[in-house]
XYZ file of C-alpha atoms in Angstrom:
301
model
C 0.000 0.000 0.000
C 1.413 3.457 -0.942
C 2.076 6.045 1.709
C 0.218 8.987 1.417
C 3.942 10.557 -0.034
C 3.922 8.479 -2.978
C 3.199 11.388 -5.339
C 4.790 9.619 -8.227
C 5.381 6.395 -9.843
C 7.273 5.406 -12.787
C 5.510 2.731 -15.637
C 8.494 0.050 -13.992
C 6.811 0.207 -10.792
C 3.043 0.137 -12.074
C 3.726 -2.637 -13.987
C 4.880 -4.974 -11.169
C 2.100 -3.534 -8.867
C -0.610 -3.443 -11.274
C -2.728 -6.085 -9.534
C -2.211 -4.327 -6.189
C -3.860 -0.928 -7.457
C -6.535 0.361 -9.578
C -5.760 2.443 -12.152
C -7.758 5.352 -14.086
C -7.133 7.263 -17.341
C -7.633 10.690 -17.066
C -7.122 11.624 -20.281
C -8.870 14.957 -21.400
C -8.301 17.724 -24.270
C -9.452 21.260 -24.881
C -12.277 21.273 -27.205
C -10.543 22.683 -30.539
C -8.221 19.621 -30.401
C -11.129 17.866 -31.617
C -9.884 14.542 -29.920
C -12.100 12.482 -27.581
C -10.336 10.980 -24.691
C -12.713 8.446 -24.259
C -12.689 6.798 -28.161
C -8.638 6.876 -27.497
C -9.286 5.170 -24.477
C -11.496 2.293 -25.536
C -8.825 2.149 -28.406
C -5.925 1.425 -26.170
C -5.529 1.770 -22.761
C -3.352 0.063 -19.498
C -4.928 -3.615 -18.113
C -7.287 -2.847 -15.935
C -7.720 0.744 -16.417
C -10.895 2.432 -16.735
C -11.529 5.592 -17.543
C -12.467 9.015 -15.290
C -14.427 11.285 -17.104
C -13.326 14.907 -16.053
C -15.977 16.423 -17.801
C -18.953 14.045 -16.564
C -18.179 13.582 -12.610
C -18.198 17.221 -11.689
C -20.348 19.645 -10.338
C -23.471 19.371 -12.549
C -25.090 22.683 -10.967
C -22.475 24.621 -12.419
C -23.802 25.184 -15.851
C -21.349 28.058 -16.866
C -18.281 26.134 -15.724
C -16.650 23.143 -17.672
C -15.371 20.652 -15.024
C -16.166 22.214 -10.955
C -15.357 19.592 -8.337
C -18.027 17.129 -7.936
C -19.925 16.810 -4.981
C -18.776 14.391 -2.270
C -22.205 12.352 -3.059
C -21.666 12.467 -7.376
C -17.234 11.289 -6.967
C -18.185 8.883 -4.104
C -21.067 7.301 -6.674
C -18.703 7.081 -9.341
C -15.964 5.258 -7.013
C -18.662 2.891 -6.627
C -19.357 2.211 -10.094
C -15.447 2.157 -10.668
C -15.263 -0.639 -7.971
C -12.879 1.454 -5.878
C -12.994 1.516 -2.419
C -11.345 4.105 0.767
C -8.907 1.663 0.776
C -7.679 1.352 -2.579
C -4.345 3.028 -4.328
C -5.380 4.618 -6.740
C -3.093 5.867 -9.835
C -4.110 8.168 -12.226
C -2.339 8.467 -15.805
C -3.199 10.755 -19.353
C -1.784 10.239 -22.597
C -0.117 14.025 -22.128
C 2.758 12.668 -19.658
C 2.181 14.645 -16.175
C -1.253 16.989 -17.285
C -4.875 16.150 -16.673
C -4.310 13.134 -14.354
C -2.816 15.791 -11.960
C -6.275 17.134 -11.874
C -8.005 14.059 -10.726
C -4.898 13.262 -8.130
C -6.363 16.651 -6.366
C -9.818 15.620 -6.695
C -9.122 12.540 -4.700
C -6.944 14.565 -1.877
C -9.877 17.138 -1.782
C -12.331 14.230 -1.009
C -9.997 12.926 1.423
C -8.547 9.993 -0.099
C -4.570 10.078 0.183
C -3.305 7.005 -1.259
C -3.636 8.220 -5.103
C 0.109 8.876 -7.071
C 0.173 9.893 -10.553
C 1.683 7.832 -13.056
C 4.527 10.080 -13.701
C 4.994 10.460 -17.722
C 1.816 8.878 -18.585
C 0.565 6.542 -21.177
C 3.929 7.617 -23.095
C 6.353 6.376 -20.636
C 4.186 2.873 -20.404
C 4.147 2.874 -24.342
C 8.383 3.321 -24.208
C 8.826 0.215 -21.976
C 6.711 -1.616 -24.227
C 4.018 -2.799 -21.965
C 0.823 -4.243 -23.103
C -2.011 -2.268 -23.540
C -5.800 -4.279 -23.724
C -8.718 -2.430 -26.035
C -12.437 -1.932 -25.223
C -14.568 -1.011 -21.568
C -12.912 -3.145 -19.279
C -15.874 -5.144 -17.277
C -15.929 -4.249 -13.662
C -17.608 -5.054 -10.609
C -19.554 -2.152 -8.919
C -18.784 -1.812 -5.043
C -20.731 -3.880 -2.891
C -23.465 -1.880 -0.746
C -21.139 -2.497 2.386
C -17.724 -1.508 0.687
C -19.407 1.799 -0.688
C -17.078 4.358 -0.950
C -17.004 7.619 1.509
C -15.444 10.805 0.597
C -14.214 12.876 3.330
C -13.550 16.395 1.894
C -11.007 18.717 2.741
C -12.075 21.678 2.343
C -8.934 23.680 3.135
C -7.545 22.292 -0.936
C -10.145 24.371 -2.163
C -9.920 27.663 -3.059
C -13.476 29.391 -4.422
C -14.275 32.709 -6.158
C -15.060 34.237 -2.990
C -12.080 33.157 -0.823
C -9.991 34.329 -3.561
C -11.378 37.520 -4.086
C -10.529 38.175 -0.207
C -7.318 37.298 -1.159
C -6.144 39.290 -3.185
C -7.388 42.436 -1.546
C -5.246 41.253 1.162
C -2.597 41.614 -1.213
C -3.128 44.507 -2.993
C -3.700 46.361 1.024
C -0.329 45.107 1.597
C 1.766 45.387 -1.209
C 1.768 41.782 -2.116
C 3.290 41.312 1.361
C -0.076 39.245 3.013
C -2.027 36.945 2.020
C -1.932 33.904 -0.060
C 0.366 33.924 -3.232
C -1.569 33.490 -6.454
C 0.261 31.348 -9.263
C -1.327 30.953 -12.260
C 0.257 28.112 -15.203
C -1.118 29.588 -18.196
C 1.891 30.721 -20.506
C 3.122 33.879 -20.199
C 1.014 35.617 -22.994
C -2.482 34.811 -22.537
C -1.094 35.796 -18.539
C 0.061 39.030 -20.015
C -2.866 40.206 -22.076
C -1.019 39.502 -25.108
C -2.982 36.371 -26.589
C -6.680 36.367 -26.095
C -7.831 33.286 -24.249
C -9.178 30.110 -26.171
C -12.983 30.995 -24.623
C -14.951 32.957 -26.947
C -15.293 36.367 -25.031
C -13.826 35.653 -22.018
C -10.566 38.754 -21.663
C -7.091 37.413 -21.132
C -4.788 39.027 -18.106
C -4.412 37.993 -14.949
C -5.686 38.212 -11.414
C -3.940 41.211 -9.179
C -0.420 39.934 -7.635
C -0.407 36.766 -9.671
C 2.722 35.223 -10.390
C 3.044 33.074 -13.507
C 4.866 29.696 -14.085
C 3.091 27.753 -17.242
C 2.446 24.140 -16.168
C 4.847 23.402 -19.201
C 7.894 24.538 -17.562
C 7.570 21.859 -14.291
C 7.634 18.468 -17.178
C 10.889 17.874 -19.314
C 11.733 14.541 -21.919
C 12.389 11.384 -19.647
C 16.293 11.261 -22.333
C 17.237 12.192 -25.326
C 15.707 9.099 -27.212
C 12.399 9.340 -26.093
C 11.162 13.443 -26.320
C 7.740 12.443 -26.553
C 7.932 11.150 -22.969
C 6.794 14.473 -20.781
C 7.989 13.729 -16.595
C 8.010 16.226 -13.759
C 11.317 18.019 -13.229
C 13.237 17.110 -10.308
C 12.132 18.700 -6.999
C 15.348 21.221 -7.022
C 14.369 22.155 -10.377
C 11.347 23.068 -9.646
C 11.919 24.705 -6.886
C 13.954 27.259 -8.813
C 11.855 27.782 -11.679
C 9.110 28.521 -8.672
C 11.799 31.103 -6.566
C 12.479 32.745 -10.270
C 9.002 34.074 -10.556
C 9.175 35.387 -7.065
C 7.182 32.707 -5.060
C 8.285 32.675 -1.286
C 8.151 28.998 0.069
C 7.361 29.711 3.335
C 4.068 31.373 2.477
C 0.716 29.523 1.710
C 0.011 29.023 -2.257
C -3.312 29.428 -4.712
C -2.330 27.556 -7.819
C -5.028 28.715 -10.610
C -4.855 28.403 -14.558
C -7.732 28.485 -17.522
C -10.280 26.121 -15.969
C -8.500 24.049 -12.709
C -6.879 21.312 -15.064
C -3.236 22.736 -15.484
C -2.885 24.506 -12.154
C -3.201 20.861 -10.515
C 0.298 20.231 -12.473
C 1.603 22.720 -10.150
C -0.682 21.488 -7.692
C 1.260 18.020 -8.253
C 4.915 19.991 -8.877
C 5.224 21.707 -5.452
C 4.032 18.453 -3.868
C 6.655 16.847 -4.994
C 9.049 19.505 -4.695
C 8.623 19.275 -0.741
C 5.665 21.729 -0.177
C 3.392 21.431 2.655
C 0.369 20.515 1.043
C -1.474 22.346 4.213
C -0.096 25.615 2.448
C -1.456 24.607 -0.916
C -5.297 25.099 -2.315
C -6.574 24.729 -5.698
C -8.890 27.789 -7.146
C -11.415 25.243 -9.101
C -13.156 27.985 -10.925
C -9.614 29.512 -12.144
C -9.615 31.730 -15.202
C -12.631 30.706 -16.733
C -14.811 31.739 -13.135
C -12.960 34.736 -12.420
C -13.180 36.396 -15.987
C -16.375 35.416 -16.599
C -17.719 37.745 -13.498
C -18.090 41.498 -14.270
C -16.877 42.573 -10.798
C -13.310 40.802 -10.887
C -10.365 42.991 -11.678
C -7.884 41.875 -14.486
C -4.608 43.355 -14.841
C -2.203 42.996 -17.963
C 1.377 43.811 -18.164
């Protein structure tokens, strides 16, 4: 059973454990990709896997929003259905390497559930060892009605519009000097104001304070022979790239990007970089909430 440290593990090690865990392909795109994660899935996939819908178990009373957290009661349901239980490790992969897989690693922290580690590098890294892969909807068992699953959220890994908002007036009243610090992953432009965001109408910019590090700059090629093979830096790495865009470690973080799927790669990065995660929350709404609402303030550089 995996500790509840065991951010990461590499294809070797799910391979020998695959039996001991239950696995769950996270796979997801933004919509002009045109590419459905769950065709690719049924098309290839690791034994045993099945596959976690980000855009179906959410938080269906958010209309406006793509994927909100799901209630306790809808990602306990669908645990069920998946035939996972409290007890279970869980690890999450995506075809990307180390992207929306982070995502569902902080959906099972925020309902509680610790033993969950991301497969780091993803279908990609299991595809360079040359591991078999099965086809089709794998047939599962639901839970039985005495193993049903229980979330228990925390709600301290959540950040919401209104907490954040709070927030950053704290920071602008001080100077930047109180409060939590804001990081968002987008890349730099669409941060700037210099791209428009891929949302029809929504304005690019950023939040007040915000610091930027795009999600692409914690993941670099496993070696030289295999570039398509996207892993997380090493922890000293990223703990540079995070102190060169002014982030203070001992300070509590808000990690935010377009719509809460990248900023859980940096959600996942300062984890495993040594960060409390007591001084880290995840705004769910992120970019897409925030500029969406009339009253928020955006600044560009």
């Amino acid at each position: 059973m995996a500790t509840s440290s065991k951010i990461l593990v590499s294809a070797p090690w799910l391979h020998e454990n695959l039996k001991r865990v239950k696995v769950l392909d996270c796979s997801w795109y933004l919509p002009f990709l045109n590419r459905d994660p769950k065709e690719e899935f049924i098309n290839g996939h690791i034994p045993g896997a099945q596959f976690f819908d980000i855009d179906g178990i959410k938080d269906e009373t958010k209309h406006d929003l793509p994927h909100m957290l799901p209630s306790p009661q809808i990602f306990g349901a669908s645990m069920d259905k998946f035939g996972i239980t409290n007890d279970d490790h869980v690890v999450v992969y995506d075809t990307a390497g180390v992207g929306p897989s982070c995502r569902v690693f902080w959906t099972f922290r925020a309902m509680g559930h610790k033993q969950v580690s991301v497969l780091n590098g993803g279908m990609p890294a299991w595809g360079m060892h040359n591991y078999r892969t099965e086809s089709d909807s794998p047939s599962v068992s639901p839970s039985h009605p005495s193993h049903q699953y229980t979330a228990h959220p925390i709600p301290e890994l959540v950040c919401d519009y209104t907490q954040l908002v709070k927030n950053i007036g704290l920071l602008k009243s001080s100077a930047g000097a109180e409060g939590k610090q804001i990081v968002d992953a987008r890349p730099n432009d669409r941060f700037t104001g210099k791209a428009p965001e891929f949302r029809p109408g929504l304005s690019s910019g950023h939040m007040p304070y915000a610091l930027n590090v795009p999600f692409t700059d914690m993941t670099t090629p496993v070696d030289s022979k295999h570039p398509q093979v996207a892993v997380l830096k090493k922890p000293e790495e990223i703990r540079q790239i995070f102190a060169s865009a002014g982030m203070e470690f001992y300070r509590p973080i808000i990690t935010t990007c377009g719509s809460g799927i990248t900023a859980a790669v940096l959600y996942v990065a300062l984890l495993h970089a040594g960060i409390d995660e007591h001084s880290l929350a995840l705004y769910d709404g992120s970019w897409a909430e925030y500029a969406l609402n009339p009253h928020s303030e955006i600044s560009k550089d």
